[in-house]
Amino acid sequence: MLLYGRNPVLEALREGRVTEVLVARGVEEAFVRDLKTFDVRVRFAPRIELDQIAGTTQHQGVIAEVEDLSWATVDDILDRAESRGEDLLVVLLDGVTDPRNFGAIIRSAEVLGAHGVVVEERRSAPLSPVVAKAAAGATSYLPVAQTKNLPRLIDGLKGGGVWVYGAAGEAAQDLARTDLRGKVALVIGAEGEGLRRLVREKCDALVRIPTRGRVQSLNASVAAGILLYEAARARGES
Protein backbone atom coordinates (compact mmCIF):
# COMPACT_ATOMS: atom_id res chain seq x y z
CA MET A 1 0.00 0.00 0.00
CA LEU A 2 1.15 3.55 -0.70
CA LEU A 3 0.94 5.90 2.27
CA TYR A 4 1.41 9.66 2.07
CA GLY A 5 1.62 12.57 4.50
CA ARG A 6 4.43 13.21 6.96
CA ASN A 7 2.88 12.03 10.23
CA PRO A 8 1.46 8.78 8.79
CA VAL A 9 4.76 7.99 7.06
CA LEU A 10 6.85 8.70 10.17
CA GLU A 11 4.58 6.52 12.31
CA ALA A 12 4.81 3.69 9.77
CA LEU A 13 8.60 4.04 9.82
CA ARG A 14 8.63 3.76 13.62
CA GLU A 15 6.53 0.61 13.31
CA GLY A 16 8.98 -0.87 10.79
CA ARG A 17 6.33 -1.25 8.09
CA VAL A 18 8.01 0.82 5.33
CA THR A 19 10.03 -0.67 2.48
CA GLU A 20 10.83 2.54 0.56
CA VAL A 21 10.23 6.29 0.86
CA LEU A 22 9.79 8.61 -2.11
CA VAL A 23 10.56 12.26 -1.32
CA ALA A 24 9.90 15.35 -3.43
CA ARG A 25 13.00 17.25 -4.42
CA GLY A 26 13.27 20.50 -2.48
CA VAL A 27 11.79 19.14 0.76
CA GLU A 28 13.56 20.71 3.73
CA GLU A 29 16.75 18.99 4.88
CA ALA A 30 15.61 18.60 8.50
CA PHE A 31 12.77 16.31 7.40
CA VAL A 32 15.08 14.33 5.11
CA ARG A 33 17.49 13.84 8.02
CA ASP A 34 14.60 12.47 10.11
CA LEU A 35 13.80 9.97 7.36
CA LYS A 36 17.41 8.85 7.07
CA THR A 37 17.55 7.87 10.74
CA PHE A 38 15.50 4.83 9.74
CA ASP A 39 16.97 1.84 7.96
CA VAL A 40 14.99 2.30 4.76
CA ARG A 41 15.73 3.32 1.18
CA VAL A 42 14.98 7.00 0.45
CA ARG A 43 14.51 8.00 -3.20
CA PHE A 44 14.05 11.53 -4.56
CA ALA A 45 11.78 12.56 -7.43
CA PRO A 46 10.12 15.68 -8.87
CA ARG A 47 7.05 16.77 -6.91
CA ILE A 48 4.86 16.25 -9.98
CA GLU A 49 5.75 12.55 -9.92
CA LEU A 50 4.48 12.33 -6.32
CA ASP A 51 1.30 14.17 -7.38
CA GLN A 52 0.70 11.55 -10.05
CA ILE A 53 1.46 8.56 -7.80
CA ALA A 54 -0.67 9.79 -4.89
CA GLY A 55 -3.45 11.13 -7.10
CA THR A 56 -3.42 14.30 -5.01
CA THR A 57 -1.19 17.27 -4.23
CA GLN A 58 -1.81 16.81 -0.50
CA HIS A 59 1.02 14.33 0.09
CA GLN A 60 3.28 16.86 1.90
CA GLY A 61 6.25 15.84 -0.22
CA VAL A 62 6.54 12.22 0.93
CA ILE A 63 5.10 8.84 -0.11
CA ALA A 64 6.00 5.51 1.45
CA GLU A 65 5.46 1.97 0.30
CA VAL A 66 4.18 0.09 3.33
CA GLU A 67 2.60 -3.18 4.33
CA ASP A 68 -1.17 -3.09 3.96
CA LEU A 69 -3.10 -2.02 7.02
CA SER A 70 -4.78 -5.00 8.65
CA TRP A 71 -8.01 -5.31 10.58
CA ALA A 72 -7.92 -6.22 14.25
CA THR A 73 -10.66 -8.24 15.93
CA VAL A 74 -13.24 -7.20 18.49
CA ASP A 75 -11.50 -9.53 20.95
CA ASP A 76 -8.27 -7.55 20.40
CA ILE A 77 -10.10 -4.43 21.58
CA LEU A 78 -11.63 -6.15 24.60
CA ASP A 79 -8.26 -7.65 25.51
CA ARG A 80 -6.61 -4.22 25.23
CA ALA A 81 -8.95 -2.76 27.87
CA GLU A 82 -8.55 -5.80 30.15
CA SER A 83 -4.74 -5.85 29.91
CA ARG A 84 -4.65 -2.19 30.93
CA GLY A 85 -7.02 -2.73 33.81
CA GLU A 86 -9.39 -0.13 32.33
CA ASP A 87 -13.12 0.01 31.70
CA LEU A 88 -13.80 -0.52 28.02
CA LEU A 89 -14.30 2.54 25.81
CA VAL A 90 -15.03 1.63 22.20
CA VAL A 91 -16.42 3.52 19.21
CA LEU A 92 -18.92 1.76 16.93
CA LEU A 93 -19.47 3.24 13.47
CA ASP A 94 -22.79 2.67 11.72
CA GLY A 95 -22.31 3.45 8.05
CA VAL A 96 -19.46 5.98 8.12
CA THR A 97 -18.21 5.58 4.55
CA ASP A 98 -16.22 8.80 4.11
CA PRO A 99 -12.54 7.83 4.53
CA ARG A 100 -11.55 11.23 5.95
CA ASN A 101 -14.23 11.04 8.62
CA PHE A 102 -13.25 7.44 9.35
CA GLY A 103 -9.59 8.40 9.75
CA ALA A 104 -10.39 11.45 11.87
CA ILE A 105 -12.51 9.31 14.22
CA ILE A 106 -9.67 6.79 14.59
CA ARG A 107 -7.33 9.68 15.43
CA SER A 108 -9.69 11.11 18.08
CA ALA A 109 -10.30 7.66 19.55
CA GLU A 110 -6.57 7.01 19.96
CA VAL A 111 -5.80 10.48 21.35
CA LEU A 112 -8.66 10.38 23.87
CA GLY A 113 -8.00 6.91 25.25
CA ALA A 114 -10.49 4.63 23.52
CA HIS A 115 -9.50 0.99 23.18
CA GLY A 116 -10.62 0.60 19.59
CA VAL A 117 -13.03 1.35 16.77
CA VAL A 118 -15.44 -1.17 15.21
CA VAL A 119 -17.21 -0.90 11.85
CA GLU A 120 -19.71 -3.13 10.09
CA GLU A 121 -18.11 -5.03 7.21
CA ARG A 122 -20.36 -3.85 4.39
CA ARG A 123 -21.11 -0.37 5.67
CA SER A 124 -17.72 1.26 6.05
CA ALA A 125 -14.87 2.86 4.17
CA PRO A 126 -11.94 0.43 3.74
CA LEU A 127 -8.64 0.87 5.57
CA SER A 128 -6.96 2.93 2.87
CA PRO A 129 -4.12 5.48 2.49
CA VAL A 130 -6.71 8.28 2.79
CA VAL A 131 -7.92 6.84 6.11
CA ALA A 132 -4.34 6.45 7.34
CA LYS A 133 -3.47 10.04 6.42
CA ALA A 134 -6.57 11.44 8.13
CA ALA A 135 -5.73 9.34 11.20
CA ALA A 136 -2.26 10.97 11.31
CA GLY A 137 -0.56 7.76 12.36
CA ALA A 138 -3.19 6.54 14.84
CA THR A 139 -3.83 3.41 12.75
CA SER A 140 -0.42 2.17 13.96
CA TYR A 141 -1.54 2.22 17.59
CA LEU A 142 -5.31 1.69 17.79
CA PRO A 143 -7.10 -1.59 16.93
CA VAL A 144 -9.72 -1.09 14.22
CA ALA A 145 -12.00 -4.08 13.80
CA GLN A 146 -14.85 -5.25 11.60
CA THR A 147 -18.04 -7.03 12.58
CA LYS A 148 -20.50 -8.75 10.27
CA ASN A 149 -23.53 -7.52 12.21
CA LEU A 150 -23.41 -4.37 14.34
CA PRO A 151 -26.76 -4.85 16.13
CA ARG A 152 -25.69 -8.35 17.16
CA LEU A 153 -22.35 -7.01 18.41
CA ILE A 154 -24.19 -4.41 20.48
CA ASP A 155 -26.25 -7.19 22.07
CA GLY A 156 -23.05 -9.04 22.92
CA LEU A 157 -21.42 -5.97 24.44
CA LYS A 158 -24.50 -5.24 26.54
CA GLY A 159 -24.43 -8.83 27.76
CA GLY A 160 -20.90 -8.10 29.00
CA GLY A 161 -22.00 -5.09 31.03
CA VAL A 162 -21.24 -2.40 28.44
CA TRP A 163 -23.52 0.64 28.28
CA VAL A 164 -24.22 1.67 24.69
CA TYR A 165 -24.93 5.31 23.79
CA GLY A 166 -25.93 6.38 20.30
CA ALA A 167 -25.44 9.93 19.02
CA ALA A 168 -28.69 11.44 17.66
CA GLY A 169 -29.39 15.12 17.15
CA GLU A 170 -33.06 14.80 18.09
CA ALA A 171 -32.50 12.76 21.27
CA ALA A 172 -34.08 14.04 24.47
CA GLN A 173 -31.08 13.14 26.66
CA ASP A 174 -28.35 15.79 26.84
CA LEU A 175 -24.78 14.50 26.53
CA ALA A 176 -23.71 16.72 29.44
CA ARG A 177 -26.17 14.87 31.70
CA THR A 178 -25.02 11.42 30.64
CA ASP A 179 -22.78 9.30 32.86
CA LEU A 180 -20.03 7.96 30.58
CA ARG A 181 -18.07 6.18 33.32
CA GLY A 182 -17.75 2.39 33.38
CA LYS A 183 -17.77 0.19 30.28
CA VAL A 184 -19.05 2.31 27.41
CA ALA A 185 -19.62 1.99 23.66
CA LEU A 186 -20.30 5.16 21.66
CA VAL A 187 -22.23 4.70 18.41
CA ILE A 188 -21.85 7.20 15.56
CA GLY A 189 -24.09 7.07 12.49
CA ALA A 190 -23.63 8.02 8.87
CA GLU A 191 -23.64 11.66 7.78
CA GLY A 192 -27.13 12.71 6.77
CA GLU A 193 -28.75 9.36 7.60
CA GLY A 194 -27.70 8.97 11.22
CA LEU A 195 -28.18 5.65 13.00
CA ARG A 196 -30.24 2.88 11.44
CA ARG A 197 -33.51 2.06 13.16
CA LEU A 198 -32.36 -1.31 14.51
CA VAL A 199 -29.09 0.15 15.80
CA ARG A 200 -31.00 2.95 17.53
CA GLU A 201 -33.30 0.45 19.20
CA LYS A 202 -30.35 -1.59 20.48
CA CYS A 203 -28.73 1.40 22.23
CA ASP A 204 -29.32 1.84 25.96
CA ALA A 205 -29.85 5.54 25.32
CA LEU A 206 -29.64 8.11 22.55
CA VAL A 207 -27.83 11.33 23.43
CA ARG A 208 -27.60 14.71 21.76
CA ILE A 209 -24.86 17.30 21.66
CA PRO A 210 -26.47 20.69 22.41
CA THR A 211 -26.11 23.14 19.52
CA ARG A 212 -26.76 26.88 19.34
CA GLY A 213 -26.38 27.73 15.66
CA ARG A 214 -28.84 27.50 12.82
CA VAL A 215 -27.19 24.33 11.49
CA GLN A 216 -28.50 21.55 13.70
CA SER A 217 -26.11 18.71 12.92
CA LEU A 218 -22.39 18.10 13.33
CA ASN A 219 -19.92 16.31 11.10
CA ALA A 220 -19.65 12.65 12.19
CA SER A 221 -15.99 12.91 13.14
CA VAL A 222 -16.59 16.11 15.14
CA ALA A 223 -19.51 14.49 16.98
CA ALA A 224 -17.34 11.45 17.76
CA GLY A 225 -14.57 13.69 19.10
CA ILE A 226 -16.98 15.51 21.42
CA LEU A 227 -18.44 12.26 22.78
CA LEU A 228 -14.96 10.82 23.29
CA TYR A 229 -13.79 13.95 25.09
CA GLU A 230 -16.78 13.81 27.44
CA ALA A 231 -16.08 10.13 28.14
CA ALA A 232 -12.39 10.84 28.82
CA ARG A 233 -13.28 13.75 31.10
CA ALA A 234 -15.81 11.67 33.05
CA ARG A 235 -13.27 8.90 33.57
CA GLY A 236 -10.64 11.38 34.70
CA GLU A 237 -13.01 12.70 37.35
CA SER A 238 -14.13 9.28 38.62
PDB file of C-alpha atoms in Angstrom:
ATOM      1  CA  MET A   1       0.000   0.000   0.000  1.00  0.00           C
ATOM      2  CA  LEU A   2       1.145   3.551  -0.699  1.00  0.00           C
ATOM      3  CA  LEU A   3       0.938   5.895   2.269  1.00  0.00           C
ATOM      4  CA  TYR A   4       1.408   9.656   2.072  1.00  0.00           C
ATOM      5  CA  GLY A   5       1.619  12.574   4.502  1.00  0.00           C
ATOM      6  CA  ARG A   6       4.432  13.206   6.960  1.00  0.00           C
ATOM      7  CA  ASN A   7       2.879  12.031  10.228  1.00  0.00           C
ATOM      8  CA  PRO A   8       1.460   8.784   8.786  1.00  0.00           C
ATOM      9  CA  VAL A   9       4.764   7.992   7.055  1.00  0.00           C
ATOM     10  CA  LEU A  10       6.854   8.699  10.169  1.00  0.00           C
ATOM     11  CA  GLU A  11       4.581   6.520  12.313  1.00  0.00           C
ATOM     12  CA  ALA A  12       4.806   3.694   9.772  1.00  0.00           C
ATOM     13  CA  LEU A  13       8.597   4.042   9.825  1.00  0.00           C
ATOM     14  CA  ARG A  14       8.627   3.765  13.617  1.00  0.00           C
ATOM     15  CA  GLU A  15       6.533   0.609  13.310  1.00  0.00           C
ATOM     16  CA  GLY A  16       8.981  -0.870  10.789  1.00  0.00           C
ATOM     17  CA  ARG A  17       6.326  -1.252   8.090  1.00  0.00           C
ATOM     18  CA  VAL A  18       8.009   0.816   5.329  1.00  0.00           C
ATOM     19  CA  THR A  19      10.027  -0.674   2.476  1.00  0.00           C
ATOM     20  CA  GLU A  20      10.827   2.538   0.556  1.00  0.00           C
ATOM     21  CA  VAL A  21      10.229   6.285   0.861  1.00  0.00           C
ATOM     22  CA  LEU A  22       9.794   8.612  -2.110  1.00  0.00           C
ATOM     23  CA  VAL A  23      10.562  12.262  -1.319  1.00  0.00           C
ATOM     24  CA  ALA A  24       9.900  15.353  -3.426  1.00  0.00           C
ATOM     25  CA  ARG A  25      13.001  17.255  -4.421  1.00  0.00           C
ATOM     26  CA  GLY A  26      13.269  20.496  -2.481  1.00  0.00           C
ATOM     27  CA  VAL A  27      11.792  19.136   0.762  1.00  0.00           C
ATOM     28  CA  GLU A  28      13.564  20.708   3.731  1.00  0.00           C
ATOM     29  CA  GLU A  29      16.752  18.989   4.877  1.00  0.00           C
ATOM     30  CA  ALA A  30      15.608  18.602   8.500  1.00  0.00           C
ATOM     31  CA  PHE A  31      12.768  16.308   7.399  1.00  0.00           C
ATOM     32  CA  VAL A  32      15.077  14.325   5.113  1.00  0.00           C
ATOM     33  CA  ARG A  33      17.491  13.840   8.025  1.00  0.00           C
ATOM     34  CA  ASP A  34      14.604  12.471  10.113  1.00  0.00           C
ATOM     35  CA  LEU A  35      13.799   9.967   7.363  1.00  0.00           C
ATOM     36  CA  LYS A  36      17.406   8.851   7.073  1.00  0.00           C
ATOM     37  CA  THR A  37      17.547   7.871  10.742  1.00  0.00           C
ATOM     38  CA  PHE A  38      15.497   4.831   9.742  1.00  0.00           C
ATOM     39  CA  ASP A  39      16.966   1.836   7.965  1.00  0.00           C
ATOM     40  CA  VAL A  40      14.992   2.299   4.758  1.00  0.00           C
ATOM     41  CA  ARG A  41      15.725   3.316   1.184  1.00  0.00           C
ATOM     42  CA  VAL A  42      14.981   7.004   0.447  1.00  0.00           C
ATOM     43  CA  ARG A  43      14.510   7.996  -3.205  1.00  0.00           C
ATOM     44  CA  PHE A  44      14.054  11.530  -4.560  1.00  0.00           C
ATOM     45  CA  ALA A  45      11.781  12.555  -7.429  1.00  0.00           C
ATOM     46  CA  PRO A  46      10.120  15.680  -8.868  1.00  0.00           C
ATOM     47  CA  ARG A  47       7.048  16.765  -6.912  1.00  0.00           C
ATOM     48  CA  ILE A  48       4.858  16.254  -9.975  1.00  0.00           C
ATOM     49  CA  GLU A  49       5.752  12.551  -9.917  1.00  0.00           C
ATOM     50  CA  LEU A  50       4.482  12.326  -6.325  1.00  0.00           C
ATOM     51  CA  ASP A  51       1.303  14.166  -7.376  1.00  0.00           C
ATOM     52  CA  GLN A  52       0.695  11.545 -10.046  1.00  0.00           C
ATOM     53  CA  ILE A  53       1.463   8.565  -7.799  1.00  0.00           C
ATOM     54  CA  ALA A  54      -0.674   9.786  -4.886  1.00  0.00           C
ATOM     55  CA  GLY A  55      -3.452  11.134  -7.100  1.00  0.00           C
ATOM     56  CA  THR A  56      -3.421  14.299  -5.009  1.00  0.00           C
ATOM     57  CA  THR A  57      -1.190  17.268  -4.233  1.00  0.00           C
ATOM     58  CA  GLN A  58      -1.815  16.809  -0.501  1.00  0.00           C
ATOM     59  CA  HIS A  59       1.019  14.331   0.087  1.00  0.00           C
ATOM     60  CA  GLN A  60       3.280  16.860   1.901  1.00  0.00           C
ATOM     61  CA  GLY A  61       6.249  15.841  -0.216  1.00  0.00           C
ATOM     62  CA  VAL A  62       6.539  12.216   0.930  1.00  0.00           C
ATOM     63  CA  ILE A  63       5.104   8.842  -0.107  1.00  0.00           C
ATOM     64  CA  ALA A  64       5.995   5.507   1.454  1.00  0.00           C
ATOM     65  CA  GLU A  65       5.464   1.972   0.297  1.00  0.00           C
ATOM     66  CA  VAL A  66       4.183   0.089   3.334  1.00  0.00           C
ATOM     67  CA  GLU A  67       2.605  -3.179   4.327  1.00  0.00           C
ATOM     68  CA  ASP A  68      -1.172  -3.094   3.961  1.00  0.00           C
ATOM     69  CA  LEU A  69      -3.102  -2.017   7.021  1.00  0.00           C
ATOM     70  CA  SER A  70      -4.778  -4.999   8.647  1.00  0.00           C
ATOM     71  CA  TRP A  71      -8.005  -5.309  10.580  1.00  0.00           C
ATOM     72  CA  ALA A  72      -7.915  -6.222  14.247  1.00  0.00           C
ATOM     73  CA  THR A  73     -10.664  -8.245  15.927  1.00  0.00           C
ATOM     74  CA  VAL A  74     -13.241  -7.196  18.489  1.00  0.00           C
ATOM     75  CA  ASP A  75     -11.498  -9.530  20.946  1.00  0.00           C
ATOM     76  CA  ASP A  76      -8.271  -7.552  20.400  1.00  0.00           C
ATOM     77  CA  ILE A  77     -10.099  -4.432  21.580  1.00  0.00           C
ATOM     78  CA  LEU A  78     -11.628  -6.150  24.601  1.00  0.00           C
ATOM     79  CA  ASP A  79      -8.257  -7.650  25.512  1.00  0.00           C
ATOM     80  CA  ARG A  80      -6.611  -4.221  25.233  1.00  0.00           C
ATOM     81  CA  ALA A  81      -8.945  -2.763  27.875  1.00  0.00           C
ATOM     82  CA  GLU A  82      -8.550  -5.804  30.147  1.00  0.00           C
ATOM     83  CA  SER A  83      -4.740  -5.851  29.907  1.00  0.00           C
ATOM     84  CA  ARG A  84      -4.646  -2.191  30.929  1.00  0.00           C
ATOM     85  CA  GLY A  85      -7.021  -2.733  33.807  1.00  0.00           C
ATOM     86  CA  GLU A  86      -9.389  -0.130  32.331  1.00  0.00           C
ATOM     87  CA  ASP A  87     -13.115   0.014  31.704  1.00  0.00           C
ATOM     88  CA  LEU A  88     -13.804  -0.520  28.017  1.00  0.00           C
ATOM     89  CA  LEU A  89     -14.296   2.539  25.814  1.00  0.00           C
ATOM     90  CA  VAL A  90     -15.033   1.634  22.203  1.00  0.00           C
ATOM     91  CA  VAL A  91     -16.425   3.524  19.213  1.00  0.00           C
ATOM     92  CA  LEU A  92     -18.917   1.762  16.932  1.00  0.00           C
ATOM     93  CA  LEU A  93     -19.473   3.244  13.475  1.00  0.00           C
ATOM     94  CA  ASP A  94     -22.788   2.665  11.720  1.00  0.00           C
ATOM     95  CA  GLY A  95     -22.310   3.453   8.046  1.00  0.00           C
ATOM     96  CA  VAL A  96     -19.459   5.981   8.123  1.00  0.00           C
ATOM     97  CA  THR A  97     -18.210   5.578   4.554  1.00  0.00           C
ATOM     98  CA  ASP A  98     -16.223   8.797   4.111  1.00  0.00           C
ATOM     99  CA  PRO A  99     -12.543   7.827   4.531  1.00  0.00           C
ATOM    100  CA  ARG A 100     -11.549  11.225   5.948  1.00  0.00           C
ATOM    101  CA  ASN A 101     -14.226  11.042   8.622  1.00  0.00           C
ATOM    102  CA  PHE A 102     -13.249   7.443   9.349  1.00  0.00           C
ATOM    103  CA  GLY A 103      -9.588   8.400   9.752  1.00  0.00           C
ATOM    104  CA  ALA A 104     -10.386  11.451  11.874  1.00  0.00           C
ATOM    105  CA  ILE A 105     -12.513   9.311  14.215  1.00  0.00           C
ATOM    106  CA  ILE A 106      -9.668   6.790  14.592  1.00  0.00           C
ATOM    107  CA  ARG A 107      -7.333   9.683  15.432  1.00  0.00           C
ATOM    108  CA  SER A 108      -9.688  11.113  18.078  1.00  0.00           C
ATOM    109  CA  ALA A 109     -10.301   7.655  19.554  1.00  0.00           C
ATOM    110  CA  GLU A 110      -6.575   7.014  19.963  1.00  0.00           C
ATOM    111  CA  VAL A 111      -5.804  10.479  21.349  1.00  0.00           C
ATOM    112  CA  LEU A 112      -8.665  10.380  23.866  1.00  0.00           C
ATOM    113  CA  GLY A 113      -8.004   6.914  25.248  1.00  0.00           C
ATOM    114  CA  ALA A 114     -10.493   4.627  23.517  1.00  0.00           C
ATOM    115  CA  HIS A 115      -9.503   0.990  23.182  1.00  0.00           C
ATOM    116  CA  GLY A 116     -10.624   0.601  19.588  1.00  0.00           C
ATOM    117  CA  VAL A 117     -13.033   1.346  16.768  1.00  0.00           C
ATOM    118  CA  VAL A 118     -15.436  -1.166  15.208  1.00  0.00           C
ATOM    119  CA  VAL A 119     -17.211  -0.900  11.847  1.00  0.00           C
ATOM    120  CA  GLU A 120     -19.710  -3.127  10.094  1.00  0.00           C
ATOM    121  CA  GLU A 121     -18.115  -5.034   7.213  1.00  0.00           C
ATOM    122  CA  ARG A 122     -20.364  -3.852   4.393  1.00  0.00           C
ATOM    123  CA  ARG A 123     -21.108  -0.368   5.673  1.00  0.00           C
ATOM    124  CA  SER A 124     -17.718   1.260   6.052  1.00  0.00           C
ATOM    125  CA  ALA A 125     -14.868   2.863   4.173  1.00  0.00           C
ATOM    126  CA  PRO A 126     -11.937   0.431   3.742  1.00  0.00           C
ATOM    127  CA  LEU A 127      -8.643   0.870   5.571  1.00  0.00           C
ATOM    128  CA  SER A 128      -6.956   2.932   2.875  1.00  0.00           C
ATOM    129  CA  PRO A 129      -4.120   5.477   2.492  1.00  0.00           C
ATOM    130  CA  VAL A 130      -6.705   8.281   2.785  1.00  0.00           C
ATOM    131  CA  VAL A 131      -7.923   6.843   6.113  1.00  0.00           C
ATOM    132  CA  ALA A 132      -4.343   6.453   7.345  1.00  0.00           C
ATOM    133  CA  LYS A 133      -3.466  10.042   6.417  1.00  0.00           C
ATOM    134  CA  ALA A 134      -6.572  11.442   8.132  1.00  0.00           C
ATOM    135  CA  ALA A 135      -5.733   9.343  11.200  1.00  0.00           C
ATOM    136  CA  ALA A 136      -2.257  10.973  11.308  1.00  0.00           C
ATOM    137  CA  GLY A 137      -0.560   7.760  12.361  1.00  0.00           C
ATOM    138  CA  ALA A 138      -3.186   6.540  14.837  1.00  0.00           C
ATOM    139  CA  THR A 139      -3.828   3.407  12.746  1.00  0.00           C
ATOM    140  CA  SER A 140      -0.415   2.175  13.956  1.00  0.00           C
ATOM    141  CA  TYR A 141      -1.543   2.220  17.588  1.00  0.00           C
ATOM    142  CA  LEU A 142      -5.308   1.692  17.791  1.00  0.00           C
ATOM    143  CA  PRO A 143      -7.097  -1.586  16.930  1.00  0.00           C
ATOM    144  CA  VAL A 144      -9.718  -1.089  14.217  1.00  0.00           C
ATOM    145  CA  ALA A 145     -12.002  -4.084  13.796  1.00  0.00           C
ATOM    146  CA  GLN A 146     -14.853  -5.251  11.601  1.00  0.00           C
ATOM    147  CA  THR A 147     -18.037  -7.030  12.576  1.00  0.00           C
ATOM    148  CA  LYS A 148     -20.501  -8.753  10.273  1.00  0.00           C
ATOM    149  CA  ASN A 149     -23.531  -7.522  12.208  1.00  0.00           C
ATOM    150  CA  LEU A 150     -23.406  -4.366  14.340  1.00  0.00           C
ATOM    151  CA  PRO A 151     -26.763  -4.849  16.135  1.00  0.00           C
ATOM    152  CA  ARG A 152     -25.691  -8.349  17.156  1.00  0.00           C
ATOM    153  CA  LEU A 153     -22.350  -7.013  18.408  1.00  0.00           C
ATOM    154  CA  ILE A 154     -24.191  -4.408  20.477  1.00  0.00           C
ATOM    155  CA  ASP A 155     -26.252  -7.190  22.075  1.00  0.00           C
ATOM    156  CA  GLY A 156     -23.054  -9.041  22.918  1.00  0.00           C
ATOM    157  CA  LEU A 157     -21.421  -5.973  24.444  1.00  0.00           C
ATOM    158  CA  LYS A 158     -24.499  -5.239  26.536  1.00  0.00           C
ATOM    159  CA  GLY A 159     -24.435  -8.829  27.761  1.00  0.00           C
ATOM    160  CA  GLY A 160     -20.904  -8.103  29.002  1.00  0.00           C
ATOM    161  CA  GLY A 161     -22.003  -5.089  31.035  1.00  0.00           C
ATOM    162  CA  VAL A 162     -21.238  -2.396  28.444  1.00  0.00           C
ATOM    163  CA  TRP A 163     -23.518   0.641  28.278  1.00  0.00           C
ATOM    164  CA  VAL A 164     -24.224   1.673  24.688  1.00  0.00           C
ATOM    165  CA  TYR A 165     -24.935   5.311  23.793  1.00  0.00           C
ATOM    166  CA  GLY A 166     -25.931   6.383  20.302  1.00  0.00           C
ATOM    167  CA  ALA A 167     -25.441   9.930  19.016  1.00  0.00           C
ATOM    168  CA  ALA A 168     -28.686  11.441  17.664  1.00  0.00           C
ATOM    169  CA  GLY A 169     -29.393  15.119  17.145  1.00  0.00           C
ATOM    170  CA  GLU A 170     -33.062  14.800  18.086  1.00  0.00           C
ATOM    171  CA  ALA A 171     -32.498  12.757  21.266  1.00  0.00           C
ATOM    172  CA  ALA A 172     -34.076  14.038  24.474  1.00  0.00           C
ATOM    173  CA  GLN A 173     -31.079  13.136  26.657  1.00  0.00           C
ATOM    174  CA  ASP A 174     -28.346  15.791  26.840  1.00  0.00           C
ATOM    175  CA  LEU A 175     -24.781  14.502  26.535  1.00  0.00           C
ATOM    176  CA  ALA A 176     -23.711  16.724  29.441  1.00  0.00           C
ATOM    177  CA  ARG A 177     -26.166  14.870  31.705  1.00  0.00           C
ATOM    178  CA  THR A 178     -25.021  11.418  30.638  1.00  0.00           C
ATOM    179  CA  ASP A 179     -22.781   9.302  32.861  1.00  0.00           C
ATOM    180  CA  LEU A 180     -20.025   7.964  30.583  1.00  0.00           C
ATOM    181  CA  ARG A 181     -18.070   6.182  33.318  1.00  0.00           C
ATOM    182  CA  GLY A 182     -17.755   2.388  33.385  1.00  0.00           C
ATOM    183  CA  LYS A 183     -17.768   0.192  30.284  1.00  0.00           C
ATOM    184  CA  VAL A 184     -19.054   2.306  27.414  1.00  0.00           C
ATOM    185  CA  ALA A 185     -19.625   1.993  23.664  1.00  0.00           C
ATOM    186  CA  LEU A 186     -20.301   5.165  21.659  1.00  0.00           C
ATOM    187  CA  VAL A 187     -22.232   4.700  18.405  1.00  0.00           C
ATOM    188  CA  ILE A 188     -21.851   7.195  15.557  1.00  0.00           C
ATOM    189  CA  GLY A 189     -24.091   7.068  12.486  1.00  0.00           C
ATOM    190  CA  ALA A 190     -23.634   8.023   8.869  1.00  0.00           C
ATOM    191  CA  GLU A 191     -23.642  11.655   7.779  1.00  0.00           C
ATOM    192  CA  GLY A 192     -27.125  12.711   6.767  1.00  0.00           C
ATOM    193  CA  GLU A 193     -28.752   9.362   7.602  1.00  0.00           C
ATOM    194  CA  GLY A 194     -27.704   8.968  11.220  1.00  0.00           C
ATOM    195  CA  LEU A 195     -28.179   5.649  12.997  1.00  0.00           C
ATOM    196  CA  ARG A 196     -30.236   2.880  11.443  1.00  0.00           C
ATOM    197  CA  ARG A 197     -33.511   2.062  13.163  1.00  0.00           C
ATOM    198  CA  LEU A 198     -32.364  -1.313  14.513  1.00  0.00           C
ATOM    199  CA  VAL A 199     -29.090   0.149  15.804  1.00  0.00           C
ATOM    200  CA  ARG A 200     -31.000   2.951  17.533  1.00  0.00           C
ATOM    201  CA  GLU A 201     -33.299   0.445  19.197  1.00  0.00           C
ATOM    202  CA  LYS A 202     -30.346  -1.586  20.480  1.00  0.00           C
ATOM    203  CA  CYS A 203     -28.734   1.403  22.226  1.00  0.00           C
ATOM    204  CA  ASP A 204     -29.317   1.837  25.957  1.00  0.00           C
ATOM    205  CA  ALA A 205     -29.847   5.543  25.323  1.00  0.00           C
ATOM    206  CA  LEU A 206     -29.643   8.112  22.555  1.00  0.00           C
ATOM    207  CA  VAL A 207     -27.826  11.328  23.429  1.00  0.00           C
ATOM    208  CA  ARG A 208     -27.595  14.710  21.758  1.00  0.00           C
ATOM    209  CA  ILE A 209     -24.859  17.303  21.660  1.00  0.00           C
ATOM    210  CA  PRO A 210     -26.473  20.686  22.411  1.00  0.00           C
ATOM    211  CA  THR A 211     -26.114  23.136  19.519  1.00  0.00           C
ATOM    212  CA  ARG A 212     -26.759  26.876  19.339  1.00  0.00           C
ATOM    213  CA  GLY A 213     -26.377  27.727  15.664  1.00  0.00           C
ATOM    214  CA  ARG A 214     -28.838  27.503  12.820  1.00  0.00           C
ATOM    215  CA  VAL A 215     -27.194  24.331  11.491  1.00  0.00           C
ATOM    216  CA  GLN A 216     -28.502  21.550  13.697  1.00  0.00           C
ATOM    217  CA  SER A 217     -26.110  18.714  12.918  1.00  0.00           C
ATOM    218  CA  LEU A 218     -22.386  18.099  13.335  1.00  0.00           C
ATOM    219  CA  ASN A 219     -19.919  16.310  11.100  1.00  0.00           C
ATOM    220  CA  ALA A 220     -19.651  12.645  12.189  1.00  0.00           C
ATOM    221  CA  SER A 221     -15.991  12.912  13.141  1.00  0.00           C
ATOM    222  CA  VAL A 222     -16.594  16.108  15.140  1.00  0.00           C
ATOM    223  CA  ALA A 223     -19.506  14.485  16.985  1.00  0.00           C
ATOM    224  CA  ALA A 224     -17.338  11.453  17.762  1.00  0.00           C
ATOM    225  CA  GLY A 225     -14.572  13.691  19.097  1.00  0.00           C
ATOM    226  CA  ILE A 226     -16.978  15.507  21.419  1.00  0.00           C
ATOM    227  CA  LEU A 227     -18.441  12.262  22.782  1.00  0.00           C
ATOM    228  CA  LEU A 228     -14.960  10.819  23.290  1.00  0.00           C
ATOM    229  CA  TYR A 229     -13.794  13.947  25.089  1.00  0.00           C
ATOM    230  CA  GLU A 230     -16.781  13.811  27.440  1.00  0.00           C
ATOM    231  CA  ALA A 231     -16.081  10.133  28.145  1.00  0.00           C
ATOM    232  CA  ALA A 232     -12.390  10.839  28.819  1.00  0.00           C
ATOM    233  CA  ARG A 233     -13.281  13.746  31.099  1.00  0.00           C
ATOM    234  CA  ALA A 234     -15.812  11.669  33.050  1.00  0.00           C
ATOM    235  CA  ARG A 235     -13.270   8.898  33.573  1.00  0.00           C
ATOM    236  CA  GLY A 236     -10.644  11.378  34.701  1.00  0.00           C
ATOM    237  CA  GLU A 237     -13.006  12.698  37.355  1.00  0.00           C
ATOM    238  CA  SER A 238     -14.132   9.284  38.624  1.00  0.00           C
TER     239      SER A 238
END
